[in-house]
CSV table of C-alpha atoms and ligand atoms in Angstrom, one decimal:
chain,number,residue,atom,x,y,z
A,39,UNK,CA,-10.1,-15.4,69.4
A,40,UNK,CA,-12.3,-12.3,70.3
A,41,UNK,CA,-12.6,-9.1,68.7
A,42,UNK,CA,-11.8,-6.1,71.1
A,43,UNK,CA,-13.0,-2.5,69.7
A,44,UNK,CA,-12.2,0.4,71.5
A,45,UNK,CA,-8.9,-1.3,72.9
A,46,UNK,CA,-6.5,1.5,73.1
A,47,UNK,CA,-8.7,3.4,75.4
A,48,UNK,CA,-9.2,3.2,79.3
A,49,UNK,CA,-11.6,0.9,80.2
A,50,UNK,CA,-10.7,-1.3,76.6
A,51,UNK,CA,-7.2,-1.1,77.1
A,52,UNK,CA,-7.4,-2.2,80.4
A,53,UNK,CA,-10.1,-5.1,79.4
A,54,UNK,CA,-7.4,-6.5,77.0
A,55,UNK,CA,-4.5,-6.0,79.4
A,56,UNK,CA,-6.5,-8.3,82.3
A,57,UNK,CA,-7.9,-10.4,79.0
A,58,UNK,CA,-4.1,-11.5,78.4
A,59,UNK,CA,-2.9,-11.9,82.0
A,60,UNK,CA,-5.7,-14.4,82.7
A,61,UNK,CA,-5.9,-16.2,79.4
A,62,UNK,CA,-4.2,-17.3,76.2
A,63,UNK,CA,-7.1,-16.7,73.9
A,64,UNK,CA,-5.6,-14.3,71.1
A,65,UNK,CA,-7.3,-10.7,70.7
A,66,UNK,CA,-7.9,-8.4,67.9
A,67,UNK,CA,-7.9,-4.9,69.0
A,68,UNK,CA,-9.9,-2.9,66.1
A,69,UNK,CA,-9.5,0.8,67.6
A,70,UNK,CA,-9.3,4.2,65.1
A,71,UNK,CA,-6.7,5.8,67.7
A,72,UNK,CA,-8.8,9.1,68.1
A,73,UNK,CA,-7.6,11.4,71.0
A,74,UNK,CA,-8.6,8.8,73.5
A,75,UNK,CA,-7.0,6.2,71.9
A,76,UNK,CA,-3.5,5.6,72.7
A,77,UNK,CA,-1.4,2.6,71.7
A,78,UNK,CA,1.4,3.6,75.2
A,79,UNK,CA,-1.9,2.0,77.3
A,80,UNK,CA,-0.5,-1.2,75.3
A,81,UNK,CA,3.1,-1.0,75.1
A,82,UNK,CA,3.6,-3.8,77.6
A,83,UNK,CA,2.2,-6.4,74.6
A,84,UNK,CA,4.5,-5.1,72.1
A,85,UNK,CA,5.9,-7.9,70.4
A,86,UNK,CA,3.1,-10.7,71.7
A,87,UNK,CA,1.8,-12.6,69.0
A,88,UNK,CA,-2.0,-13.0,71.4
A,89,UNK,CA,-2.3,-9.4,70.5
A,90,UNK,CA,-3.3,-7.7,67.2
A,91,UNK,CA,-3.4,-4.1,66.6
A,92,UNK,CA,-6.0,-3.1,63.8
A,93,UNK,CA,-6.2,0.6,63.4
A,94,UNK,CA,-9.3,1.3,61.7
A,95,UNK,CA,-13.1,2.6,62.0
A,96,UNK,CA,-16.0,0.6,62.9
A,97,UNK,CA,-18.0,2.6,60.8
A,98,UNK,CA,-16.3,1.1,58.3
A,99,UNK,CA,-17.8,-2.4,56.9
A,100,UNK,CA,-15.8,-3.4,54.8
A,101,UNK,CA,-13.1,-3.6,57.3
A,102,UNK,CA,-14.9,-5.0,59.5
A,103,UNK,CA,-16.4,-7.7,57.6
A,104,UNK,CA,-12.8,-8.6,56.0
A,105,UNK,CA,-11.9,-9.4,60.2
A,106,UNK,CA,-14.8,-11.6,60.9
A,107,UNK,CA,-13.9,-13.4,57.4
A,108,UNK,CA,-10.1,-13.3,58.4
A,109,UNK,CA,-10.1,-13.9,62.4
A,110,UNK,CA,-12.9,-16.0,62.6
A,111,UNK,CA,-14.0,-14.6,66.3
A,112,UNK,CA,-16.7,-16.5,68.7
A,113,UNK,CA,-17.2,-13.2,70.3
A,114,UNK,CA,-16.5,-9.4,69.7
A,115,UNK,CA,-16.7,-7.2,72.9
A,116,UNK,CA,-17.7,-3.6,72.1
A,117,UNK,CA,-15.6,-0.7,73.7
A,118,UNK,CA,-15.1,1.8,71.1
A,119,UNK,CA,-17.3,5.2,71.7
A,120,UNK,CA,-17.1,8.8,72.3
A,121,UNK,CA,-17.0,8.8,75.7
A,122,UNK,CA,-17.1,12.3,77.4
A,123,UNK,CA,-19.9,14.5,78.3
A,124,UNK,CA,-18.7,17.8,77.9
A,125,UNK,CA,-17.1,17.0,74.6
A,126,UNK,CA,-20.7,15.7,73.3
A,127,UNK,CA,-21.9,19.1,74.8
A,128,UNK,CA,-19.9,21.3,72.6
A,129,UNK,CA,-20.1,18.7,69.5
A,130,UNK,CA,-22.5,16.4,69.3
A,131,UNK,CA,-21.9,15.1,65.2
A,132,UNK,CA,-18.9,12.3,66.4
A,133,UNK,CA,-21.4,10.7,69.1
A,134,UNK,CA,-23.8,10.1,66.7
A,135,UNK,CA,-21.3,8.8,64.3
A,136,UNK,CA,-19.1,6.7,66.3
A,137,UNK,CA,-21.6,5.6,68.9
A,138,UNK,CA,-25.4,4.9,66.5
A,139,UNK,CA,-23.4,4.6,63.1
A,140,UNK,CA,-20.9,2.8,64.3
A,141,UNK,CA,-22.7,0.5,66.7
A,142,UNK,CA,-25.5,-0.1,63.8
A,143,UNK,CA,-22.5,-1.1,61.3
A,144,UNK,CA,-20.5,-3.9,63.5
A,145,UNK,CA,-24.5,-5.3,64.1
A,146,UNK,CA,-25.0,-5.5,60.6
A,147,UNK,CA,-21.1,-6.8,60.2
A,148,UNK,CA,-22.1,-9.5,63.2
A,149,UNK,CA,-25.0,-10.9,62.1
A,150,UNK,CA,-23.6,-11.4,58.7
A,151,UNK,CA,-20.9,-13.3,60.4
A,152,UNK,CA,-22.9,-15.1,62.7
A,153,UNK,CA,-25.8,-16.7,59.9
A,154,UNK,CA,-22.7,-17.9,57.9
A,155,UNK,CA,-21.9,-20.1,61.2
A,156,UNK,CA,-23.4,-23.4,62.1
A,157,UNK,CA,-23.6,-25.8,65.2
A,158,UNK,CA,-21.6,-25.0,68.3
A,159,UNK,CA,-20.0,-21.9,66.8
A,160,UNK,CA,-23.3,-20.3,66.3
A,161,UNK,CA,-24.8,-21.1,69.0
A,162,UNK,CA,-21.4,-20.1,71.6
A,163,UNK,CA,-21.4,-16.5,69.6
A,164,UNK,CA,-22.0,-13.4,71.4
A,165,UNK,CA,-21.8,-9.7,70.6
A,166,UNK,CA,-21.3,-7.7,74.1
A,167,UNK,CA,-22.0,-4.7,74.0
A,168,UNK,CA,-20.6,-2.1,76.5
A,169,UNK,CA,-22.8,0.4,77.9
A,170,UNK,CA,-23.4,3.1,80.5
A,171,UNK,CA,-25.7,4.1,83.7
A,172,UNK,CA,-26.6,7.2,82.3
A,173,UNK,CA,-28.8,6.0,79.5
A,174,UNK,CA,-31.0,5.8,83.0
A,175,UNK,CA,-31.3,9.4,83.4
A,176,UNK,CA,-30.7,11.3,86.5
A,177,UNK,CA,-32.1,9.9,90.3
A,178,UNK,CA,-33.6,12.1,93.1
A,179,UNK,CA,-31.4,11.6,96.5
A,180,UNK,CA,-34.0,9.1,97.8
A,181,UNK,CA,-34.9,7.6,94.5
A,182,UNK,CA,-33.7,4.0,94.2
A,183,UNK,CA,-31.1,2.5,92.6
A,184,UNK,CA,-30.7,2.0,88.8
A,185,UNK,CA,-32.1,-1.6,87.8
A,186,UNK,CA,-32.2,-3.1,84.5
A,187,UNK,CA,-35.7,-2.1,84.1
A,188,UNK,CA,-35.6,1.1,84.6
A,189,UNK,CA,-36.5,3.6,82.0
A,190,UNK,CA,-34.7,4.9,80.0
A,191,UNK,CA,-34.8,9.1,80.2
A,192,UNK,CA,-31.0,10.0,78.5
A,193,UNK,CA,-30.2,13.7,79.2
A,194,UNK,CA,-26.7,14.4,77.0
A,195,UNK,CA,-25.8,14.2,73.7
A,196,UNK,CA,-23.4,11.4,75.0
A,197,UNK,CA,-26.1,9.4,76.8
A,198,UNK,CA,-28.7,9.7,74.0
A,199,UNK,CA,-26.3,8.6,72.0
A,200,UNK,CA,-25.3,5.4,73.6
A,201,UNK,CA,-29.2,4.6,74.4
A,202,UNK,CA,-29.4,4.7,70.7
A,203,UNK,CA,-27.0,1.9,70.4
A,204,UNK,CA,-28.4,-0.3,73.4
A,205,UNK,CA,-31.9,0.0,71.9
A,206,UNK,CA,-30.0,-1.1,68.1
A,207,UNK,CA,-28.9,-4.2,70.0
A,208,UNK,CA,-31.3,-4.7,71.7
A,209,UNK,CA,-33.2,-4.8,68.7
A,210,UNK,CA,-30.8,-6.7,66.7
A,211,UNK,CA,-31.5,-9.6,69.4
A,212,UNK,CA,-35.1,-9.7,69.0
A,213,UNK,CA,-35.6,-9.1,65.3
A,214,UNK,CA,-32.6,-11.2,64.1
A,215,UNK,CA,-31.5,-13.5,66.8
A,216,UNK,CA,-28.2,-12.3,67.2
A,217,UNK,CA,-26.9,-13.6,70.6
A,218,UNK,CA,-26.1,-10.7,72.3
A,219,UNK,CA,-24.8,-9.4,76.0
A,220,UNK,CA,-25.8,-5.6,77.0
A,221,UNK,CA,-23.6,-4.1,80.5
A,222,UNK,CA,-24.8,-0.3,81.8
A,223,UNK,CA,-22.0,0.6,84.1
A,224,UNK,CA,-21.4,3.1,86.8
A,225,UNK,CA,-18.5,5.7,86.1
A,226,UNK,CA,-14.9,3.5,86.0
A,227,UNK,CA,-11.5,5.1,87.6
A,228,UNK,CA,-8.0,3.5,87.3
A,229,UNK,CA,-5.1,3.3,85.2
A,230,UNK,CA,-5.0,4.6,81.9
A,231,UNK,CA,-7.7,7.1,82.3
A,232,UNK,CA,-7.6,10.4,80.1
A,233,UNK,CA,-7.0,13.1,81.9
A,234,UNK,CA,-10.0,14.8,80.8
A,235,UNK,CA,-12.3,13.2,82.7
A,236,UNK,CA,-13.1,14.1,87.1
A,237,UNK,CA,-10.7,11.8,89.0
A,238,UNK,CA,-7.2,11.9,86.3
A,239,UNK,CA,-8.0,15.6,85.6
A,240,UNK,CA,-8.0,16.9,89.4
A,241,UNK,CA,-4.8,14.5,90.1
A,242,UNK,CA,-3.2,16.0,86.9
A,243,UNK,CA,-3.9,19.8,87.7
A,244,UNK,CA,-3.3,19.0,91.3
A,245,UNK,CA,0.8,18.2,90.7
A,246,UNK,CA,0.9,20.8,88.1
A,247,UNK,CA,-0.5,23.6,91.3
A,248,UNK,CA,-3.6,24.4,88.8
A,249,UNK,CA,-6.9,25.1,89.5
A,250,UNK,CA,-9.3,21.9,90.7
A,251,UNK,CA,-12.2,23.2,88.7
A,252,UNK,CA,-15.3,21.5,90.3
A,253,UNK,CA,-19.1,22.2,88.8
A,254,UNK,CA,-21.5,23.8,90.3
A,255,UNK,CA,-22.1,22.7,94.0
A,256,UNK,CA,-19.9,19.7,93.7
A,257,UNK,CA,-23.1,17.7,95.1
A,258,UNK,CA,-23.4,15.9,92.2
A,259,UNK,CA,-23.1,11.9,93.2
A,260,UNK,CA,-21.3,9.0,90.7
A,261,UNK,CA,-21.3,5.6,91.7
A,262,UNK,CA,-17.7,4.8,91.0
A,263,UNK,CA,-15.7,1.0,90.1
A,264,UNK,CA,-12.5,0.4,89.9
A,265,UNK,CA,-11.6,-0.2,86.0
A,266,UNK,CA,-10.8,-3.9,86.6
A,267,UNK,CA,-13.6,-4.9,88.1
A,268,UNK,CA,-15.9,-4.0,85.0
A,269,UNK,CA,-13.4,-6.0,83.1
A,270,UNK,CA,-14.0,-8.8,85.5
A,271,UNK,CA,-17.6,-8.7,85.3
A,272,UNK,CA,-17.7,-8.2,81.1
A,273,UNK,CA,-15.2,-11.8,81.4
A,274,UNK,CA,-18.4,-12.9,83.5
A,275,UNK,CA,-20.7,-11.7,81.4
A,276,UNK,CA,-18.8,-13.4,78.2
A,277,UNK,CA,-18.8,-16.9,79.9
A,278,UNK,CA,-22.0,-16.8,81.7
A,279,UNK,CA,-24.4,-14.0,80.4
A,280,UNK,CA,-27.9,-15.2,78.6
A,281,UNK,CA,-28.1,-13.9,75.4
A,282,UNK,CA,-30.6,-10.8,75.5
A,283,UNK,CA,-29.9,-9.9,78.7
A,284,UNK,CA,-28.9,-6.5,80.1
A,285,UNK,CA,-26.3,-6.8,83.5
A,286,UNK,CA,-26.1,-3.2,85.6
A,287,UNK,CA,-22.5,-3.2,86.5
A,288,UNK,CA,-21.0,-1.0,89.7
A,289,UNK,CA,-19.3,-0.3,93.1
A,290,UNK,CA,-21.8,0.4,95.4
A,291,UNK,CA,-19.5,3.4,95.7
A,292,UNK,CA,-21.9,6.6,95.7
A,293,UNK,CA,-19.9,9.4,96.3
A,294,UNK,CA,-20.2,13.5,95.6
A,295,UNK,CA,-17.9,14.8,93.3
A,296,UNK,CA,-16.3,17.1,96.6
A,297,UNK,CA,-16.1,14.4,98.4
A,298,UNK,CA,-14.3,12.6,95.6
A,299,UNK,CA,-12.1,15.8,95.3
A,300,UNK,CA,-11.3,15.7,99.0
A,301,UNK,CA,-10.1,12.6,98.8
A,302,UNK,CA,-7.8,13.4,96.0
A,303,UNK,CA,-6.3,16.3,97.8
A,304,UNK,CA,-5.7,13.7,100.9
A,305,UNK,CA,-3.7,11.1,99.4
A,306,UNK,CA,-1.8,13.6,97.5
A,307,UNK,CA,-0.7,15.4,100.6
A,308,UNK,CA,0.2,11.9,102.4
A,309,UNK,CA,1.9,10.6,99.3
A,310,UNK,CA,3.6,13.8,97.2
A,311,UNK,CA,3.2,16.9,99.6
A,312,UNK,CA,3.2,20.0,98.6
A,313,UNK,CA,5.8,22.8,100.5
A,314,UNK,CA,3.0,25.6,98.7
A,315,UNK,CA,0.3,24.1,101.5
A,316,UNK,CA,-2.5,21.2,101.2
A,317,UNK,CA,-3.9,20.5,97.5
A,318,UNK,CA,-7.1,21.7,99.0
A,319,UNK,CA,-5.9,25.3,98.6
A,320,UNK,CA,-6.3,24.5,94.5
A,321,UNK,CA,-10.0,23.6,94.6
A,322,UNK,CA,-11.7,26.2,92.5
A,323,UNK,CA,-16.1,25.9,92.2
A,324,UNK,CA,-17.0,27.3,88.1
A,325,UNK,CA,-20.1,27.3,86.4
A,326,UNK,CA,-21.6,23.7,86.1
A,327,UNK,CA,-22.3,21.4,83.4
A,328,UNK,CA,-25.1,22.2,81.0
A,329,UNK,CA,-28.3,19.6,81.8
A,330,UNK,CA,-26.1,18.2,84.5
A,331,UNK,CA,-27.7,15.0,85.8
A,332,UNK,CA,-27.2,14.8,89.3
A,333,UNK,CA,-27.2,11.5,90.7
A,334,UNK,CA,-26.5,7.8,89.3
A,335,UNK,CA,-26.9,4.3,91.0
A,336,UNK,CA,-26.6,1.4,90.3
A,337,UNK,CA,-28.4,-1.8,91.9
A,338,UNK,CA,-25.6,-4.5,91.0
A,339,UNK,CA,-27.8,-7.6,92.9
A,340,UNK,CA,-28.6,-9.1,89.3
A,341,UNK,CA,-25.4,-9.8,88.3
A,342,UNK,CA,-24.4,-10.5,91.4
A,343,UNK,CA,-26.9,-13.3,92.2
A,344,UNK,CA,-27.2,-14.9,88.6
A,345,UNK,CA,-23.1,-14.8,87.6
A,346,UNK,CA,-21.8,-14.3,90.9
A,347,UNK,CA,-19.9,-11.3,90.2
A,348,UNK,CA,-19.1,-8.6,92.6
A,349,UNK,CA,-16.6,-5.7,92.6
A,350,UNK,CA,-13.3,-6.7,94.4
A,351,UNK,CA,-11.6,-3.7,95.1
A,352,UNK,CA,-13.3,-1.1,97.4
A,353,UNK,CA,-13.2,2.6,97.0
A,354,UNK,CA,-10.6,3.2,99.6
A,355,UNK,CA,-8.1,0.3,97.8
A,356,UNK,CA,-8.9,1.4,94.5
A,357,UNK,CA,-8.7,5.5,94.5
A,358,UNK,CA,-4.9,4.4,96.7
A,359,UNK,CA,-3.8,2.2,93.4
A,360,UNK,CA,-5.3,4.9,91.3
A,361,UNK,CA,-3.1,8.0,92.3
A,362,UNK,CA,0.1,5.7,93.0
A,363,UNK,CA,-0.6,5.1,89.3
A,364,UNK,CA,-0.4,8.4,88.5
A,365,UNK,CA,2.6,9.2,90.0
A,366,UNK,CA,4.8,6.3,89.2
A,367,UNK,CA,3.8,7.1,85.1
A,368,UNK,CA,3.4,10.8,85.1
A,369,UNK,CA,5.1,10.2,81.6
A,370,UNK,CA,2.6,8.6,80.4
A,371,UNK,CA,0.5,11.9,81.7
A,372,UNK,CA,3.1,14.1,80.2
A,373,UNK,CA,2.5,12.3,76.2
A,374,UNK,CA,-1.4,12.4,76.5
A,375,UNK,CA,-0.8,16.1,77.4
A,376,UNK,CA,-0.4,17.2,73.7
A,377,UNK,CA,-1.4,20.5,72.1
A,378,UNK,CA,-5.1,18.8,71.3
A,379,UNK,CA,-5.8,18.3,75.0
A,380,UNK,CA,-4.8,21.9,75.4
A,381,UNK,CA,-7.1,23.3,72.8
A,382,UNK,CA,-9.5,20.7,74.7
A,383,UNK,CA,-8.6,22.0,77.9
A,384,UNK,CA,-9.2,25.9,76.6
A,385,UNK,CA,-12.4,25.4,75.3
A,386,UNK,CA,-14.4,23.7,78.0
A,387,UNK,CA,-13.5,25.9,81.1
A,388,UNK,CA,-12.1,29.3,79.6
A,389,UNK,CA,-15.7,30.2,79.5
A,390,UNK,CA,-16.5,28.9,83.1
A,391,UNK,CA,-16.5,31.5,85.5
B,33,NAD,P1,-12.4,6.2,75.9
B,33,NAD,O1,-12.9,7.5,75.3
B,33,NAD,O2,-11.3,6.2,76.8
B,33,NAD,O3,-12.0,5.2,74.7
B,33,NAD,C1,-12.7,5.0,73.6
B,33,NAD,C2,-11.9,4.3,72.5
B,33,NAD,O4,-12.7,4.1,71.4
B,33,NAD,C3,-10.6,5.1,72.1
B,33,NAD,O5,-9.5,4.2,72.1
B,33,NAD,C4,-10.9,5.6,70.7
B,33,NAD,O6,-9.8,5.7,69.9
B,33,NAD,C5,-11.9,4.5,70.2
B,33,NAD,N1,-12.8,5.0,69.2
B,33,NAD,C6,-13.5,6.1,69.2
B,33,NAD,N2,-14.2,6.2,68.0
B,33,NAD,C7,-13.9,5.1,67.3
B,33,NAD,C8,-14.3,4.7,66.0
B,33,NAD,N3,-15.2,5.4,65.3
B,33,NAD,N4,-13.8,3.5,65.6
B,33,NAD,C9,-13.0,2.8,66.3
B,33,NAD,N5,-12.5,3.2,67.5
B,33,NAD,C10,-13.0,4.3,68.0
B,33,NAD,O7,-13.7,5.5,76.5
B,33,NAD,P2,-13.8,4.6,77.8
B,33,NAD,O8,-13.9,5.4,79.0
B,33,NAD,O9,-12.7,3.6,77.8
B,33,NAD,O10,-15.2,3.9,77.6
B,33,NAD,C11,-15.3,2.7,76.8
B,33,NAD,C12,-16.7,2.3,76.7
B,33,NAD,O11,-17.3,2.1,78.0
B,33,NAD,C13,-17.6,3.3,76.0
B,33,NAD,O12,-18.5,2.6,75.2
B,33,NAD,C14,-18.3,4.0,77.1
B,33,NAD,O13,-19.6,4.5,76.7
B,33,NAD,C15,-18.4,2.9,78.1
B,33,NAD,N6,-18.5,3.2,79.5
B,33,NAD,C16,-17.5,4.1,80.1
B,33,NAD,C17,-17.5,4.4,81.4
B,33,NAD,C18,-16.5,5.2,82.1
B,33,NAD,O14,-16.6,5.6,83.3
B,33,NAD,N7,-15.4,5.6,81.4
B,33,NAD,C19,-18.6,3.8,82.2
B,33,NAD,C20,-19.5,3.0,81.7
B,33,NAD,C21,-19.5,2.7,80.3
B,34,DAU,O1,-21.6,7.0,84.5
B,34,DAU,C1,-20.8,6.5,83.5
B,34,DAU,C2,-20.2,7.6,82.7
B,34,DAU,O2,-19.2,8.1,83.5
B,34,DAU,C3,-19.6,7.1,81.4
B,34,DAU,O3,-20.6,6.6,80.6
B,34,DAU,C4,-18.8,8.2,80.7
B,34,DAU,O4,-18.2,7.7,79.5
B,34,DAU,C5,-17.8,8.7,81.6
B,34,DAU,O5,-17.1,9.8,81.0
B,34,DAU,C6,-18.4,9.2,82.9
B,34,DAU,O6,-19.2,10.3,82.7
B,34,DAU,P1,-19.3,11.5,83.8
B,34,DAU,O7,-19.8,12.7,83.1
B,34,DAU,O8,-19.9,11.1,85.1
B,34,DAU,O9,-17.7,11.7,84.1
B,34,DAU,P2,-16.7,12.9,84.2
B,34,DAU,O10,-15.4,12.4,84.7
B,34,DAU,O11,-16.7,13.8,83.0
B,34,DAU,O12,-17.4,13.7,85.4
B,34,DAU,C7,-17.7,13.1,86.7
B,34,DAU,C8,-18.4,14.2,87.5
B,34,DAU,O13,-17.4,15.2,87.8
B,34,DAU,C9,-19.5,14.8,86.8
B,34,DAU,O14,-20.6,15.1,87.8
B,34,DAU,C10,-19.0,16.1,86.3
B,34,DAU,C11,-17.9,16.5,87.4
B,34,DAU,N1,-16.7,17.2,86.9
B,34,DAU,C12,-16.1,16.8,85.8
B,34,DAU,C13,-15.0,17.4,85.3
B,34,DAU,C14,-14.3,16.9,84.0
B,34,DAU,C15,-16.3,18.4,87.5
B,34,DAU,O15,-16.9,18.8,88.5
B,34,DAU,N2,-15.2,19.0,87.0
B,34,DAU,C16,-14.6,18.6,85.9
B,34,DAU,O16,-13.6,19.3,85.5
């Protein structure tokens, strides 16, 4: 079996979901359920015994180590983060926890797992760790892509944090041997995704008639995948990766954040129109981002030409499947909506003008 942590979030959620359709190989989903976490993103594996919840912290080792000793896993995939920007911006503390502490104590908890193995089950274990584009910094419009060797220049709280982490593993790899798998992907869209975040948060305000609150200029350019496909290319990375290796993961999808908007506004008027007039009408430009970095890319050619992966949706099929999502489980929106997001929702644009 592997370990999953993170698995009641978006991307991890989704990962597990897709792990299950395509295999029979049991999971272990060790997630703490913060407000990211929600166990709903699962509710279709209630009841199947290739799943196990664990709710719990992986800053906590003695948890962790009593799953390795219990589950016996040949691999553990590594979701579980703080994940958003802006919350890092207004408080940093839980990044540092979850995503240094936490990353340094499920190393520690590995490699203690992985010296007590021998043979074939030593050798076939691999920690992969999850990771982002923006530990790369912030490109120029004509700089190139993101490789794997690029340096790393983190500009948030958030990225800092997870270069922290991939330069833990990284060293955990090279000091200890531990076998393990590092992904930096471009921003992910698709089912499941917390509305506080660009594309779920415009669709959301957008059927609610709120303000589409865009930052700054709305020039700003993310490279955006469609969830599954980084799910497909961590499976890739699981069978096929070389230990120590790093794989830049995205869509060759570079878009502004207007443009992304736009496109929002388009398939909502073909799919739920308004009688008020065009979603367009809602977009609304407020002050921007602190330290907002404004363009990623990602060169996807290694992982392309040495696991054969490559993205299958495209940005047209994928941003369709996203908002038909979203409006067949508006439920779904409706329970993630609690007072918490509101407090959330207060706090970062009250102050925006
Ligand atoms: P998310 O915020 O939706 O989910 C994070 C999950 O981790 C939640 O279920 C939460 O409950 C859990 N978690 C948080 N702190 C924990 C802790 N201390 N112990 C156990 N569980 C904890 O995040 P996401 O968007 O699904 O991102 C998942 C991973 O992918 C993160 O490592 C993120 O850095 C990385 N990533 C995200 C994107 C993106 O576009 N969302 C792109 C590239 C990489
Ligand atoms: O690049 C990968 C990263 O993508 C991941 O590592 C992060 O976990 C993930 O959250 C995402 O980070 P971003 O900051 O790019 O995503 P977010 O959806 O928060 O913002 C996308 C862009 O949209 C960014 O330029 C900021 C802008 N934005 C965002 C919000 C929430 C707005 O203009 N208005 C908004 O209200």
């Amino acid at each position: 079996m592997i370990l999953v942590t993170g698995g009641a979030g978006f991307i991890g959620a989704n990962f597990v979901l897709d792990w299950l359709r395509t295999s029979d190989e049991p999971v272990v989903n060790l997630d703490a359920l913060t407000y990211a976490g929600n166990l709903e993103n699962l509710a279709s594996l209630q009841g199947d015994p290739r799943h196990i919840f664990v709710q719990g912290d992986i800053c906590d080792r003695a948890l962790i180590d009593r799953l390795f000793a219990e589950h016996r896993p040949r691999a553990i995939v590594h979701f579980a983060a703080e994940s958003h920007v802006d919350r890092s911006i207004h408080g940093p503390g839980d990044f540092v926890r979850t995503n240094v502490n936490g990353t340094f104590t499920l190393l520690e908890a590995a490699r203690g797992h992985w010296m007590s193995l021998e043979g074939e089950a030593k050798g076939g274990f691999r920690f992969h760790h999850v990771s982002t584009d923006e530990v790369y910094g912030s490109l120029g419009p004509n700089d190139p892509a993101f490789t794997e060797t690029k340096t790393y220049e983190p500009n948030s709280p958030y990225s800092a944090s997870k270069a922290a982490s991939d330069h833990l593993v990284r060293a955990w790899h090279h000091t200890y041997g531990l076998p393990v798998t590092t992904s930096n992907c471009s921003n992910n869209y698709g089912p499941y995704h917390f509305p506080e975040k660009l594309i779920p948060l415009m669709i959301a305000n957008a059927l609610a008639g709120k303000p589409l609150p865009v930052y700054g200029d709305g020039m700003q350019i993310r490279d955006w995948l469609f969830v599954t496909d980084h799910c497909s290319a961590i499976r890739a990375i699981l069978a096929k990766g070389t230990p120590g290796e790093v794989y830049n993961v995205g869509g060759w999808n570079e878009k502004p954040n207007i443009e992304i908007v736009n496109t929002l506004c388009a398939l909502l008027d073909e799919l739920k129109p308004d009688p008020a007039g065009s979603y367009r009408r809602l977009i609304t430009y407020v002050t921007d981002r602190p330290g907002h970095d404004r363009r990623y890319a990602i060169d996807a050619r290694k992982i392309e030409r040495e696991l054969g992966w490559r993205p299958a949706e495209t940005f047209d099929t994928g941003i369709r499947k996203t908002v038909e999502w979203y409006l067949a489980n508006q439920n779904w929106v409706a329970h993630v909506q609690s007072g918490a997001y509101r407090d959330w929702v207060e706090k970062n644009y009250a102050g925006r003008e």
